[in-house]
PDB file of C-alpha atoms in Angstrom:
ATOM      1  CA  MET A   1      19.975  -4.637-142.110  1.00  0.00           C
ATOM      2  CA  ASP A   2      23.083  -2.904-140.759  1.00  0.00           C
ATOM      3  CA  LYS A   3      25.746  -5.406-139.648  1.00  0.00           C
ATOM      4  CA  GLU A   4      26.076  -3.794-136.218  1.00  0.00           C
ATOM      5  CA  LEU A   5      22.329  -4.073-135.653  1.00  0.00           C
ATOM      6  CA  VAL A   6      22.426  -7.759-136.584  1.00  0.00           C
ATOM      7  CA  THR A   7      25.217  -8.329-134.082  1.00  0.00           C
ATOM      8  CA  MET A   8      23.305  -6.441-131.370  1.00  0.00           C
ATOM      9  CA  ARG A   9      20.156  -8.432-132.092  1.00  0.00           C
ATOM     10  CA  ASN A  10      21.989 -11.734-131.742  1.00  0.00           C
ATOM     11  CA  GLN A  11      23.583 -10.665-128.462  1.00  0.00           C
ATOM     12  CA  ILE A  12      20.217  -9.644-127.023  1.00  0.00           C
ATOM     13  CA  MET A  13      18.642 -12.948-128.064  1.00  0.00           C
ATOM     14  CA  LEU A  14      21.434 -14.940-126.397  1.00  0.00           C
ATOM     15  CA  PHE A  15      21.171 -12.897-123.187  1.00  0.00           C
ATOM     16  CA  VAL A  16      17.396 -13.330-122.973  1.00  0.00           C
ATOM     17  CA  LEU A  17      17.701 -17.076-123.540  1.00  0.00           C
ATOM     18  CA  PHE A  18      20.328 -17.272-120.797  1.00  0.00           C
ATOM     19  CA  LEU A  19      18.038 -15.506-118.321  1.00  0.00           C
ATOM     20  CA  LEU A  20      15.111 -17.754-119.140  1.00  0.00           C
ATOM     21  CA  MET A  21      17.158 -20.922-118.804  1.00  0.00           C
ATOM     22  CA  THR A  22      18.771 -20.021-115.486  1.00  0.00           C
ATOM     23  CA  SER A  23      15.740 -18.722-113.595  1.00  0.00           C
ATOM     24  CA  LYS A  24      13.078 -20.813-111.934  1.00  0.00           C
ATOM     25  CA  VAL A  25       9.642 -19.314-112.563  1.00  0.00           C
ATOM     26  CA  THR A  26       6.111 -20.048-111.575  1.00  0.00           C
ATOM     27  CA  THR A  27       3.135 -17.765-111.864  1.00  0.00           C
ATOM     28  CA  ALA A  28       3.617 -17.142-108.172  1.00  0.00           C
ATOM     29  CA  ASP A  29       6.273 -14.606-109.175  1.00  0.00           C
ATOM     30  CA  PHE A  30       3.555 -12.396-110.619  1.00  0.00           C
ATOM     31  CA  ALA A  31       0.452 -12.741-108.422  1.00  0.00           C
ATOM     32  CA  THR A  32      -0.459 -13.936-104.950  1.00  0.00           C
ATOM     33  CA  THR A  33      -3.588 -15.651-106.296  1.00  0.00           C
ATOM     34  CA  SER A  34      -1.628 -17.788-108.726  1.00  0.00           C
ATOM     35  CA  THR A  35      -2.985 -21.155-109.744  1.00  0.00           C
ATOM     36  CA  THR A  36       0.258 -22.637-108.428  1.00  0.00           C
ATOM     37  CA  ASP A  37      -1.160 -22.107-104.943  1.00  0.00           C
ATOM     38  CA  VAL A  38      -3.612 -24.947-105.646  1.00  0.00           C
ATOM     39  CA  PRO A  39      -2.502 -28.281-104.177  1.00  0.00           C
ATOM     40  CA  SER A  40      -1.455 -31.037-106.516  1.00  0.00           C
ATOM     41  CA  THR A  41      -4.335 -33.212-107.671  1.00  0.00           C
ATOM     42  CA  THR A  42      -2.204 -36.295-107.159  1.00  0.00           C
ATOM     43  CA  PRO A  43      -3.892 -38.208-104.344  1.00  0.00           C
ATOM     44  CA  ALA A  44      -2.030 -38.616-101.088  1.00  0.00           C
ATOM     45  CA  THR A  45      -1.234 -42.128-100.014  1.00  0.00           C
ATOM     46  CA  THR A  46      -0.934 -43.862 -96.671  1.00  0.00           C
ATOM     47  CA  SER A  47       2.358 -45.465 -95.821  1.00  0.00           C
ATOM     48  CA  THR A  48       2.370 -49.183 -95.260  1.00  0.00           C
ATOM     49  CA  THR A  49       5.665 -49.015 -93.396  1.00  0.00           C
ATOM     50  CA  ASP A  50       5.414 -51.124 -90.232  1.00  0.00           C
ATOM     51  CA  VAL A  51       8.415 -49.670 -88.437  1.00  0.00           C
ATOM     52  CA  PRO A  52       8.813 -45.961 -87.583  1.00  0.00           C
ATOM     53  CA  SER A  53      11.843 -44.191 -88.964  1.00  0.00           C
ATOM     54  CA  THR A  54      14.988 -44.111 -86.855  1.00  0.00           C
ATOM     55  CA  THR A  55      16.455 -41.045 -88.551  1.00  0.00           C
ATOM     56  CA  PRO A  56      18.963 -39.408 -86.165  1.00  0.00           C
ATOM     57  CA  GLY A  57      17.923 -36.226 -84.404  1.00  0.00           C
ATOM     58  CA  PRO A  58      15.233 -35.217 -81.902  1.00  0.00           C
ATOM     59  CA  LEU A  59      12.458 -36.363 -84.212  1.00  0.00           C
ATOM     60  CA  TYR A  60       9.081 -37.725 -83.185  1.00  0.00           C
ATOM     61  CA  PRO A  61       8.160 -41.126 -84.685  1.00  0.00           C
ATOM     62  CA  PHE A  62       7.133 -41.022 -88.330  1.00  0.00           C
ATOM     63  CA  GLY A  63       6.683 -43.400 -91.226  1.00  0.00           C
ATOM     64  CA  ALA A  64       4.322 -46.040 -89.870  1.00  0.00           C
ATOM     65  CA  GLY A  65       0.741 -45.023 -90.619  1.00  0.00           C
ATOM     66  CA  ASP A  66       1.663 -41.613 -92.038  1.00  0.00           C
ATOM     67  CA  THR A  67      -0.172 -40.106 -94.982  1.00  0.00           C
ATOM     68  CA  VAL A  68       2.409 -39.468 -97.700  1.00  0.00           C
ATOM     69  CA  SER A  69       2.058 -36.314 -99.772  1.00  0.00           C
ATOM     70  CA  SER A  70       2.355 -36.354-103.560  1.00  0.00           C
ATOM     71  CA  ARG A  71       5.672 -36.053-105.387  1.00  0.00           C
ATOM     72  CA  SER A  72       5.498 -32.576-106.887  1.00  0.00           C
ATOM     73  CA  ASP A  73       7.757 -29.531-106.994  1.00  0.00           C
ATOM     74  CA  ASP A  74       6.199 -26.583-105.112  1.00  0.00           C
ATOM     75  CA  GLY A  75       3.229 -28.776-104.273  1.00  0.00           C
ATOM     76  CA  SER A  76       1.107 -29.166-101.164  1.00  0.00           C
ATOM     77  CA  SER A  77      -1.059 -31.619 -99.333  1.00  0.00           C
ATOM     78  CA  PRO A  78      -4.816 -31.440 -99.764  1.00  0.00           C
ATOM     79  CA  PRO A  79      -6.597 -29.552 -96.967  1.00  0.00           C
ATOM     80  CA  ILE A  80      -6.197 -31.675 -93.836  1.00  0.00           C
ATOM     81  CA  THR A  81      -9.176 -31.593 -91.470  1.00  0.00           C
ATOM     82  CA  LEU A  82      -7.898 -31.460 -87.915  1.00  0.00           C
ATOM     83  CA  GLU A  83      -9.432 -33.807 -85.385  1.00  0.00           C
ATOM     84  CA  GLN A  84      -9.635 -30.877 -82.985  1.00  0.00           C
ATOM     85  CA  PRO A  85      -9.061 -27.121 -83.441  1.00  0.00           C
ATOM     86  CA  PHE A  86      -5.491 -25.863 -83.130  1.00  0.00           C
ATOM     87  CA  VAL A  87      -5.352 -22.446 -81.470  1.00  0.00           C
ATOM     88  CA  TYR A  88      -2.744 -20.284 -83.178  1.00  0.00           C
ATOM     89  CA  PHE A  89      -2.380 -17.024 -81.261  1.00  0.00           C
ATOM     90  CA  GLY A  90      -6.055 -16.666 -80.523  1.00  0.00           C
ATOM     91  CA  LYS A  91      -7.364 -18.169 -83.773  1.00  0.00           C
ATOM     92  CA  PRO A  92      -8.793 -21.701 -83.669  1.00  0.00           C
ATOM     93  CA  TYR A  93      -8.062 -23.448 -86.977  1.00  0.00           C
ATOM     94  CA  GLN A  94      -9.749 -26.669 -88.061  1.00  0.00           C
ATOM     95  CA  GLN A  95      -7.704 -27.394 -91.189  1.00  0.00           C
ATOM     96  CA  ILE A  96      -4.091 -27.145 -92.284  1.00  0.00           C
ATOM     97  CA  TYR A  97      -1.919 -27.556 -95.390  1.00  0.00           C
ATOM     98  CA  VAL A  98       1.526 -29.163 -95.460  1.00  0.00           C
ATOM     99  CA  ASN A  99       3.332 -27.221 -98.190  1.00  0.00           C
ATOM    100  CA  HIS A 100       6.274 -28.982 -99.783  1.00  0.00           C
ATOM    101  CA  ASN A 101       8.657 -26.022 -99.521  1.00  0.00           C
ATOM    102  CA  GLY A 102       8.867 -26.366 -95.757  1.00  0.00           C
ATOM    103  CA  HIS A 103       5.921 -24.475 -94.283  1.00  0.00           C
ATOM    104  CA  LEU A 104       2.377 -24.917 -92.980  1.00  0.00           C
ATOM    105  CA  THR A 105      -0.596 -22.672 -93.721  1.00  0.00           C
ATOM    106  CA  PHE A 106      -4.205 -22.745 -92.558  1.00  0.00           C
ATOM    107  CA  ASN A 107      -6.577 -21.000 -94.968  1.00  0.00           C
ATOM    108  CA  GLU A 108      -5.098 -22.089 -98.292  1.00  0.00           C
ATOM    109  CA  ALA A 109      -2.153 -23.865 -99.825  1.00  0.00           C
ATOM    110  CA  PHE A 110       0.947 -21.745-100.384  1.00  0.00           C
ATOM    111  CA  ALA A 111       3.333 -22.623-103.225  1.00  0.00           C
ATOM    112  CA  SER A 112       6.029 -20.012-102.596  1.00  0.00           C
ATOM    113  CA  TYR A 113       9.568 -21.381-102.767  1.00  0.00           C
ATOM    114  CA  LYS A 114      11.211 -18.012-102.008  1.00  0.00           C
ATOM    115  CA  PRO A 115      11.192 -17.251 -98.282  1.00  0.00           C
ATOM    116  CA  TYR A 116      10.641 -13.773 -96.929  1.00  0.00           C
ATOM    117  CA  ARG A 117      12.090 -12.581 -93.639  1.00  0.00           C
ATOM    118  CA  PHE A 118      10.081 -12.563 -90.435  1.00  0.00           C
ATOM    119  CA  PRO A 119       8.467 -10.251 -89.468  1.00  0.00           C
ATOM    120  CA  ALA A 120       6.829  -9.763 -92.865  1.00  0.00           C
ATOM    121  CA  PHE A 121       3.643  -7.923 -91.780  1.00  0.00           C
ATOM    122  CA  SER A 122       1.735 -10.056 -94.274  1.00  0.00           C
ATOM    123  CA  SER A 123      -1.880 -11.218 -94.290  1.00  0.00           C
ATOM    124  CA  ARG A 124      -0.969 -14.868 -93.678  1.00  0.00           C
ATOM    125  CA  ASP A 125      -0.503 -17.049 -90.590  1.00  0.00           C
ATOM    126  CA  LEU A 126       2.520 -19.203 -91.358  1.00  0.00           C
ATOM    127  CA  ILE A 127       4.552 -21.865 -89.566  1.00  0.00           C
ATOM    128  CA  ALA A 128       7.892 -22.420 -91.283  1.00  0.00           C
ATOM    129  CA  PRO A 129      10.208 -25.060 -89.828  1.00  0.00           C
ATOM    130  CA  PHE A 130      12.485 -24.827 -92.900  1.00  0.00           C
ATOM    131  CA  TRP A 131      11.182 -22.623 -95.698  1.00  0.00           C
ATOM    132  CA  THR A 132      13.326 -22.885 -98.807  1.00  0.00           C
ATOM    133  CA  ASP A 133      13.122 -24.279-102.358  1.00  0.00           C
ATOM    134  CA  LEU A 134      12.646 -28.027-101.896  1.00  0.00           C
ATOM    135  CA  ASP A 135      11.767 -30.738-104.402  1.00  0.00           C
ATOM    136  CA  ASN A 136      10.569 -34.221-103.428  1.00  0.00           C
ATOM    137  CA  ARG A 137      10.052 -35.530-106.960  1.00  0.00           C
ATOM    138  CA  TRP A 138      13.210 -37.643-107.040  1.00  0.00           C
ATOM    139  CA  ASN A 139      14.167 -38.367-103.457  1.00  0.00           C
ATOM    140  CA  GLY A 140      12.691 -37.873-100.032  1.00  0.00           C
ATOM    141  CA  THR A 141       9.257 -38.239 -98.474  1.00  0.00           C
ATOM    142  CA  ILE A 142       6.874 -35.627 -97.061  1.00  0.00           C
ATOM    143  CA  SER A 143       4.326 -37.155 -94.686  1.00  0.00           C
ATOM    144  CA  TYR A 144       1.984 -36.250 -91.858  1.00  0.00           C
ATOM    145  CA  ARG A 145      -0.192 -37.834 -89.188  1.00  0.00           C
ATOM    146  CA  GLN A 146      -2.534 -36.899 -86.336  1.00  0.00           C
ATOM    147  CA  TYR A 147      -2.555 -38.595 -82.930  1.00  0.00           C
ATOM    148  CA  SER A 148      -5.258 -38.571 -80.262  1.00  0.00           C
ATOM    149  CA  SER A 149      -3.901 -41.415 -78.121  1.00  0.00           C
ATOM    150  CA  GLY A 150      -0.810 -43.504 -77.566  1.00  0.00           C
ATOM    151  CA  SER A 151       2.864 -43.031 -76.776  1.00  0.00           C
ATOM    152  CA  VAL A 152       3.270 -39.916 -78.946  1.00  0.00           C
ATOM    153  CA  LEU A 153       0.847 -38.025 -76.675  1.00  0.00           C
ATOM    154  CA  GLN A 154       2.769 -39.221 -73.624  1.00  0.00           C
ATOM    155  CA  GLN A 155       6.028 -38.041 -75.170  1.00  0.00           C
ATOM    156  CA  ALA A 156       4.533 -34.632 -76.042  1.00  0.00           C
ATOM    157  CA  THR A 157       3.082 -34.205 -72.522  1.00  0.00           C
ATOM    158  CA  GLN A 158       6.464 -34.948 -70.982  1.00  0.00           C
ATOM    159  CA  ASP A 159       8.294 -32.587 -73.345  1.00  0.00           C
ATOM    160  CA  ILE A 160       5.948 -29.619 -72.885  1.00  0.00           C
ATOM    161  CA  ASN A 161       5.887 -29.921 -69.096  1.00  0.00           C
ATOM    162  CA  GLN A 162       9.682 -30.014 -69.112  1.00  0.00           C
ATOM    163  CA  TYR A 163      10.042 -26.948 -71.346  1.00  0.00           C
ATOM    164  CA  PHE A 164       7.140 -24.991 -69.835  1.00  0.00           C
ATOM    165  CA  PRO A 165       7.022 -25.980 -66.152  1.00  0.00           C
ATOM    166  CA  ASN A 166       4.197 -25.130 -63.749  1.00  0.00           C
ATOM    167  CA  LEU A 167       1.528 -25.501 -66.442  1.00  0.00           C
ATOM    168  CA  GLY A 168       0.389 -28.971 -65.461  1.00  0.00           C
ATOM    169  CA  PHE A 169      -0.214 -29.482 -69.173  1.00  0.00           C
ATOM    170  CA  SER A 170      -1.926 -32.584 -70.553  1.00  0.00           C
ATOM    171  CA  VAL A 171      -1.839 -33.262 -74.319  1.00  0.00           C
ATOM    172  CA  ASN A 172      -4.906 -34.614 -76.089  1.00  0.00           C
ATOM    173  CA  TRP A 173      -3.891 -34.096 -79.740  1.00  0.00           C
ATOM    174  CA  VAL A 174      -0.656 -34.055 -81.761  1.00  0.00           C
ATOM    175  CA  PHE A 175      -0.026 -33.387 -85.463  1.00  0.00           C
ATOM    176  CA  VAL A 176       3.356 -34.374 -86.910  1.00  0.00           C
ATOM    177  CA  ALA A 177       4.568 -33.334 -90.383  1.00  0.00           C
ATOM    178  CA  THR A 178       7.946 -34.679 -91.532  1.00  0.00           C
ATOM    179  CA  TRP A 179      10.228 -33.903 -94.458  1.00  0.00           C
ATOM    180  CA  ASP A 180      12.491 -36.963 -94.607  1.00  0.00           C
ATOM    181  CA  LYS A 181      15.613 -36.806 -96.798  1.00  0.00           C
ATOM    182  CA  VAL A 182      14.026 -34.323 -99.215  1.00  0.00           C
ATOM    183  CA  ALA A 183      16.271 -32.623-101.783  1.00  0.00           C
ATOM    184  CA  TYR A 184      16.835 -28.977-102.534  1.00  0.00           C
ATOM    185  CA  TYR A 185      15.449 -27.899-105.898  1.00  0.00           C
ATOM    186  CA  ASN A 186      17.770 -28.579-108.817  1.00  0.00           C
ATOM    187  CA  ASN A 187      20.216 -30.403-106.551  1.00  0.00           C
ATOM    188  CA  PHE A 188      18.858 -33.942-106.526  1.00  0.00           C
ATOM    189  CA  GLY A 189      20.537 -36.299-104.105  1.00  0.00           C
ATOM    190  CA  THR A 190      20.880 -33.727-101.324  1.00  0.00           C
ATOM    191  CA  GLU A 191      19.062 -34.716 -98.145  1.00  0.00           C
ATOM    192  CA  ILE A 192      17.293 -32.507 -95.614  1.00  0.00           C
ATOM    193  CA  THR A 193      15.326 -33.949 -92.705  1.00  0.00           C
ATOM    194  CA  PHE A 194      13.171 -31.873 -90.373  1.00  0.00           C
ATOM    195  CA  GLN A 195       9.817 -31.915 -88.687  1.00  0.00           C
ATOM    196  CA  VAL A 196       7.134 -29.704 -87.192  1.00  0.00           C
ATOM    197  CA  VAL A 197       4.940 -30.930 -84.344  1.00  0.00           C
ATOM    198  CA  LEU A 198       1.688 -29.201 -83.348  1.00  0.00           C
ATOM    199  CA  ILE A 199       0.567 -30.009 -79.796  1.00  0.00           C
ATOM    200  CA  ALA A 200      -2.774 -29.118 -78.208  1.00  0.00           C
ATOM    201  CA  GLY A 201      -4.550 -29.670 -74.916  1.00  0.00           C
ATOM    202  CA  GLY A 202      -7.454 -27.650 -73.578  1.00  0.00           C
ATOM    203  CA  GLN A 203      -6.922 -24.032 -74.638  1.00  0.00           C
ATOM    204  CA  SER A 204      -3.135 -24.384 -74.778  1.00  0.00           C
ATOM    205  CA  SER A 205      -1.106 -25.066 -77.920  1.00  0.00           C
ATOM    206  CA  PHE A 206       2.567 -25.487 -78.721  1.00  0.00           C
ATOM    207  CA  ILE A 207       4.898 -26.033 -81.667  1.00  0.00           C
ATOM    208  CA  LEU A 208       8.075 -28.083 -81.786  1.00  0.00           C
ATOM    209  CA  MET A 209      10.490 -27.705 -84.701  1.00  0.00           C
ATOM    210  CA  ASN A 210      12.847 -30.687 -84.902  1.00  0.00           C
ATOM    211  CA  TYR A 211      15.910 -30.915 -87.131  1.00  0.00           C
ATOM    212  CA  GLY A 212      17.777 -33.988 -88.313  1.00  0.00           C
ATOM    213  CA  GLU A 213      20.570 -33.898 -90.873  1.00  0.00           C
ATOM    214  CA  ILE A 214      20.600 -30.718 -92.969  1.00  0.00           C
ATOM    215  CA  ALA A 215      22.625 -30.643 -96.190  1.00  0.00           C
ATOM    216  CA  PRO A 216      24.465 -27.373 -96.885  1.00  0.00           C
ATOM    217  CA  THR A 217      23.051 -24.993 -99.486  1.00  0.00           C
ATOM    218  CA  THR A 218      23.441 -21.464-100.792  1.00  0.00           C
ATOM    219  CA  GLN A 219      19.653 -20.995-100.920  1.00  0.00           C
ATOM    220  CA  ASP A 220      17.892 -18.610 -98.544  1.00  0.00           C
ATOM    221  CA  ILE A 221      16.161 -20.300 -95.605  1.00  0.00           C
ATOM    222  CA  GLN A 222      13.611 -18.904 -93.165  1.00  0.00           C
ATOM    223  CA  ALA A 223      12.817 -20.915 -90.046  1.00  0.00           C
ATOM    224  CA  GLY A 224      10.331 -19.858 -87.373  1.00  0.00           C
ATOM    225  CA  TYR A 225       6.783 -18.550 -87.487  1.00  0.00           C
ATOM    226  CA  ASP A 226       4.875 -15.414 -88.432  1.00  0.00           C
ATOM    227  CA  THR A 227       1.301 -14.236 -87.948  1.00  0.00           C
ATOM    228  CA  VAL A 228      -1.034 -11.825 -89.689  1.00  0.00           C
ATOM    229  CA  SER A 229       0.516  -8.347 -89.377  1.00  0.00           C
ATOM    230  CA  SER A 230       3.420  -9.999 -87.482  1.00  0.00           C
ATOM    231  CA  ILE A 231       1.801  -9.426 -84.099  1.00  0.00           C
ATOM    232  CA  HIS A 232       3.644 -12.586 -83.092  1.00  0.00           C
ATOM    233  CA  TYR A 233       6.722 -13.868 -84.886  1.00  0.00           C
ATOM    234  CA  PHE A 234      10.042 -15.556 -84.299  1.00  0.00           C
ATOM    235  CA  SER A 235      12.993 -16.120 -86.626  1.00  0.00           C
ATOM    236  CA  ILE A 236      15.278 -18.959 -85.572  1.00  0.00           C
ATOM    237  CA  PRO A 237      18.938 -17.883 -85.573  1.00  0.00           C
ATOM    238  CA  GLY A 238      20.600 -19.161 -88.737  1.00  0.00           C
ATOM    239  CA  SER A 239      17.791 -17.986 -91.004  1.00  0.00           C
ATOM    240  CA  PHE A 240      19.068 -16.126 -94.065  1.00  0.00           C
ATOM    241  CA  GLN A 241      22.646 -16.991 -93.140  1.00  0.00           C
ATOM    242  CA  SER A 242      25.133 -19.039 -95.101  1.00  0.00           C
ATOM    243  CA  ASN A 243      25.815 -21.475 -92.244  1.00  0.00           C
ATOM    244  CA  ASP A 244      22.342 -22.980 -92.382  1.00  0.00           C
ATOM    245  CA  THR A 245      23.391 -26.438 -91.154  1.00  0.00           C
ATOM    246  CA  THR A 246      23.473 -25.053 -87.586  1.00  0.00           C
ATOM    247  CA  PHE A 247      19.748 -25.826 -87.180  1.00  0.00           C
ATOM    248  CA  SER A 248      20.668 -29.398 -86.226  1.00  0.00           C
ATOM    249  CA  ASN A 249      22.782 -28.143 -83.326  1.00  0.00           C
ATOM    250  CA  THR A 250      20.930 -25.157 -81.855  1.00  0.00           C
ATOM    251  CA  SER A 251      17.970 -25.076 -79.475  1.00  0.00           C
ATOM    252  CA  ASN A 252      16.019 -22.953 -77.032  1.00  0.00           C
ATOM    253  CA  VAL A 253      15.227 -25.911 -74.756  1.00  0.00           C
ATOM    254  CA  ASN A 254      18.684 -27.511 -74.384  1.00  0.00           C
ATOM    255  CA  VAL A 255      17.884 -30.293 -76.844  1.00  0.00           C
ATOM    256  CA  ALA A 256      20.152 -30.020 -79.880  1.00  0.00           C
ATOM    257  CA  GLY A 257      18.070 -29.595 -83.022  1.00  0.00           C
ATOM    258  CA  ARG A 258      14.796 -28.689 -81.279  1.00  0.00           C
ATOM    259  CA  TRP A 259      12.961 -25.378 -80.832  1.00  0.00           C
ATOM    260  CA  ALA A 260       9.769 -25.070 -78.778  1.00  0.00           C
ATOM    261  CA  PHE A 261       7.126 -22.324 -78.795  1.00  0.00           C
ATOM    262  CA  GLN A 262       3.823 -21.695 -77.028  1.00  0.00           C
ATOM    263  CA  THR A 263       1.294 -20.430 -79.572  1.00  0.00           C
ATOM    264  CA  ASN A 264      -2.019 -19.989 -77.761  1.00  0.00           C
ATOM    265  CA  ALA A 265      -1.158 -16.556 -76.318  1.00  0.00           C
ATOM    266  CA  THR A 266      -3.145 -13.585 -77.633  1.00  0.00           C
ATOM    267  CA  THR A 267      -1.299 -10.643 -76.097  1.00  0.00           C
ATOM    268  CA  SER A 268       1.832 -11.964 -74.427  1.00  0.00           C
ATOM    269  CA  THR A 269       5.157 -11.150 -76.040  1.00  0.00           C
ATOM    270  CA  THR A 270       6.751 -14.152 -74.335  1.00  0.00           C
ATOM    271  CA  ASP A 271       6.005 -16.822 -76.913  1.00  0.00           C
ATOM    272  CA  VAL A 272       8.994 -18.998 -76.070  1.00  0.00           C
ATOM    273  CA  PRO A 273      10.527 -20.608 -72.976  1.00  0.00           C
ATOM    274  CA  SER A 274      12.271 -18.238 -70.598  1.00  0.00           C
ATOM    275  CA  THR A 275      15.716 -19.503 -71.622  1.00  0.00           C
ATOM    276  CA  THR A 276      15.141 -18.551 -75.258  1.00  0.00           C
ATOM    277  CA  PRO A 277      17.123 -15.720 -76.867  1.00  0.00           C
ATOM    278  CA  ALA A 278      15.091 -12.702 -77.893  1.00  0.00           C
ATOM    279  CA  PRO A 279      13.671 -12.756 -81.438  1.00  0.00           C
ATOM    280  CA  THR A 280      16.220 -11.973 -84.086  1.00  0.00           C
ATOM    281  CA  SER A 281      16.442  -8.312 -85.004  1.00  0.00           C
ATOM    282  CA  ASP A 282      15.458  -8.589 -88.657  1.00  0.00           C
ATOM    283  CA  GLU A 283      14.514  -5.094 -89.699  1.00  0.00           C
ATOM    284  CA  PRO A 284      10.790  -4.919 -90.554  1.00  0.00           C
ATOM    285  CA  PHE A 285       9.925  -4.111 -94.135  1.00  0.00           C
ATOM    286  CA  ALA A 286       6.703  -3.820 -96.076  1.00  0.00           C
ATOM    287  CA  VAL A 287       6.497  -6.244 -98.983  1.00  0.00           C
ATOM    288  CA  ASP A 288       3.955  -8.418-100.706  1.00  0.00           C
ATOM    289  CA  ASP A 289       4.204 -12.195-100.374  1.00  0.00           C
ATOM    290  CA  PHE A 290       6.328 -12.650-103.469  1.00  0.00           C
ATOM    291  CA  CYS A 291       8.226  -9.350-103.496  1.00  0.00           C
ATOM    292  CA  ILE A 292       7.627  -8.780-107.188  1.00  0.00           C
ATOM    293  CA  ASP A 293       7.559  -4.995-107.111  1.00  0.00           C
ATOM    294  CA  SER A 294      11.093  -4.218-106.051  1.00  0.00           C
ATOM    295  CA  ILE A 295      14.558  -5.600-106.647  1.00  0.00           C
ATOM    296  CA  PHE A 296      15.637  -4.390-103.229  1.00  0.00           C
ATOM    297  CA  CYS A 297      13.420  -6.625-101.060  1.00  0.00           C
ATOM    298  CA  LYS A 298      15.510  -8.524 -98.571  1.00  0.00           C
ATOM    299  CA  GLY A 299      15.949 -12.221 -99.165  1.00  0.00           C
ATOM    300  CA  GLN A 300      13.607 -12.439-102.123  1.00  0.00           C
ATOM    301  CA  GLY A 301      16.024 -12.963-104.968  1.00  0.00           C
ATOM    302  CA  LEU A 302      15.670 -11.157-108.284  1.00  0.00           C
ATOM    303  CA  THR A 303      13.413 -13.515-110.204  1.00  0.00           C
ATOM    304  CA  GLY A 304      10.608 -11.008-110.735  1.00  0.00           C
ATOM    305  CA  SER A 305      13.046  -8.260-111.671  1.00  0.00           C
ATOM    306  CA  VAL A 306      14.950 -10.559-114.028  1.00  0.00           C
ATOM    307  CA  TYR A 307      11.746 -11.176-115.929  1.00  0.00           C
ATOM    308  CA  MET A 308      10.913  -7.503-116.109  1.00  0.00           C
ATOM    309  CA  LEU A 309      14.403  -6.955-117.532  1.00  0.00           C
ATOM    310  CA  SER A 310      13.895  -9.790-120.015  1.00  0.00           C
ATOM    311  CA  THR A 311      10.632  -8.240-121.172  1.00  0.00           C
ATOM    312  CA  LEU A 312      12.339  -4.897-121.693  1.00  0.00           C
ATOM    313  CA  LEU A 313      15.111  -6.511-123.741  1.00  0.00           C
ATOM    314  CA  ILE A 314      12.586  -8.342-125.895  1.00  0.00           C
ATOM    315  CA  LEU A 315      10.843  -5.050-126.621  1.00  0.00           C
ATOM    316  CA  VAL A 316      14.178  -3.518-127.627  1.00  0.00           C
ATOM    317  CA  PHE A 317      14.837  -6.496-129.879  1.00  0.00           C
ATOM    318  CA  LEU A 318      11.439  -6.164-131.570  1.00  0.00           C
ATOM    319  CA  THR A 319      12.041  -2.459-132.114  1.00  0.00           C
ATOM    320  CA  ILE A 320      15.370  -3.196-133.825  1.00  0.00           C
ATOM    321  CA  LEU A 321      13.699  -5.775-136.054  1.00  0.00           C
ATOM    322  CA  ASN A 322      10.973  -3.364-137.074  1.00  0.00           C
ATOM    323  CA  ASN A 323      13.590  -0.792-138.089  1.00  0.00           C
TER     324      ASN A 323
END
């Protein structure tokens, strides 16, 4: 074989190996019905902690009595049957999934670790307190719990009536999901603490997103919520920005590290308290959930495109060998 061709072959092999070693891949990069969307089969456990966590920040109690999700990268809880329906912009849901990468879904688990910008005009209802690539295998705990009585309901009633006055709201159910000191993927030892609280009473429903200590990262983060076809959405300021640690300090209800939203509305465009800034002006764009068809999709990264490039280089390499 010609010496130059041998040299070219070796260079191509090294480049392909480099791409494969430096990119994180799951089958979710290629199809929205990937088997990685299936929750981990590792059974969830119930915490035996007797004392609730005292992690700093505007967090609701967690730890004591929580169900702890499995330790798995890109994993999810099993389907959680809700003790009462949660109305999410006109849709009453009776189950929910706590996905390890910082979001909640209703119809099925969602393994995606690459956030897309809101509004996404997708076919999925999604609540994302802190959507990014997280990994709880080595440090951190992801847990959840439902309440139908007790001091947590009293706290939620007080909070909602303060943020949304004149409703005379009375809470009868609360769901709390907490990511406590969870690490970013491939950066073990980092700690991110945040929480999402679903609150329901009668036909009214609300979401609180609470933030504790947030370690800095260069990863993309999307915080807020989105609905099917983005009829309702909100992107918390700081999403897809480098200064992502600001979540612990910002608010729309004058409580540092807390954002509150009313989610039972079906037509109203006022989904947040009156003191809230308008939704961020992220330019809408049409894209599938994993953005695998274009290298120009905002905020998606180039993982899918890198693999298409790798495939092309392998084909070139095989052609050279055959000659």
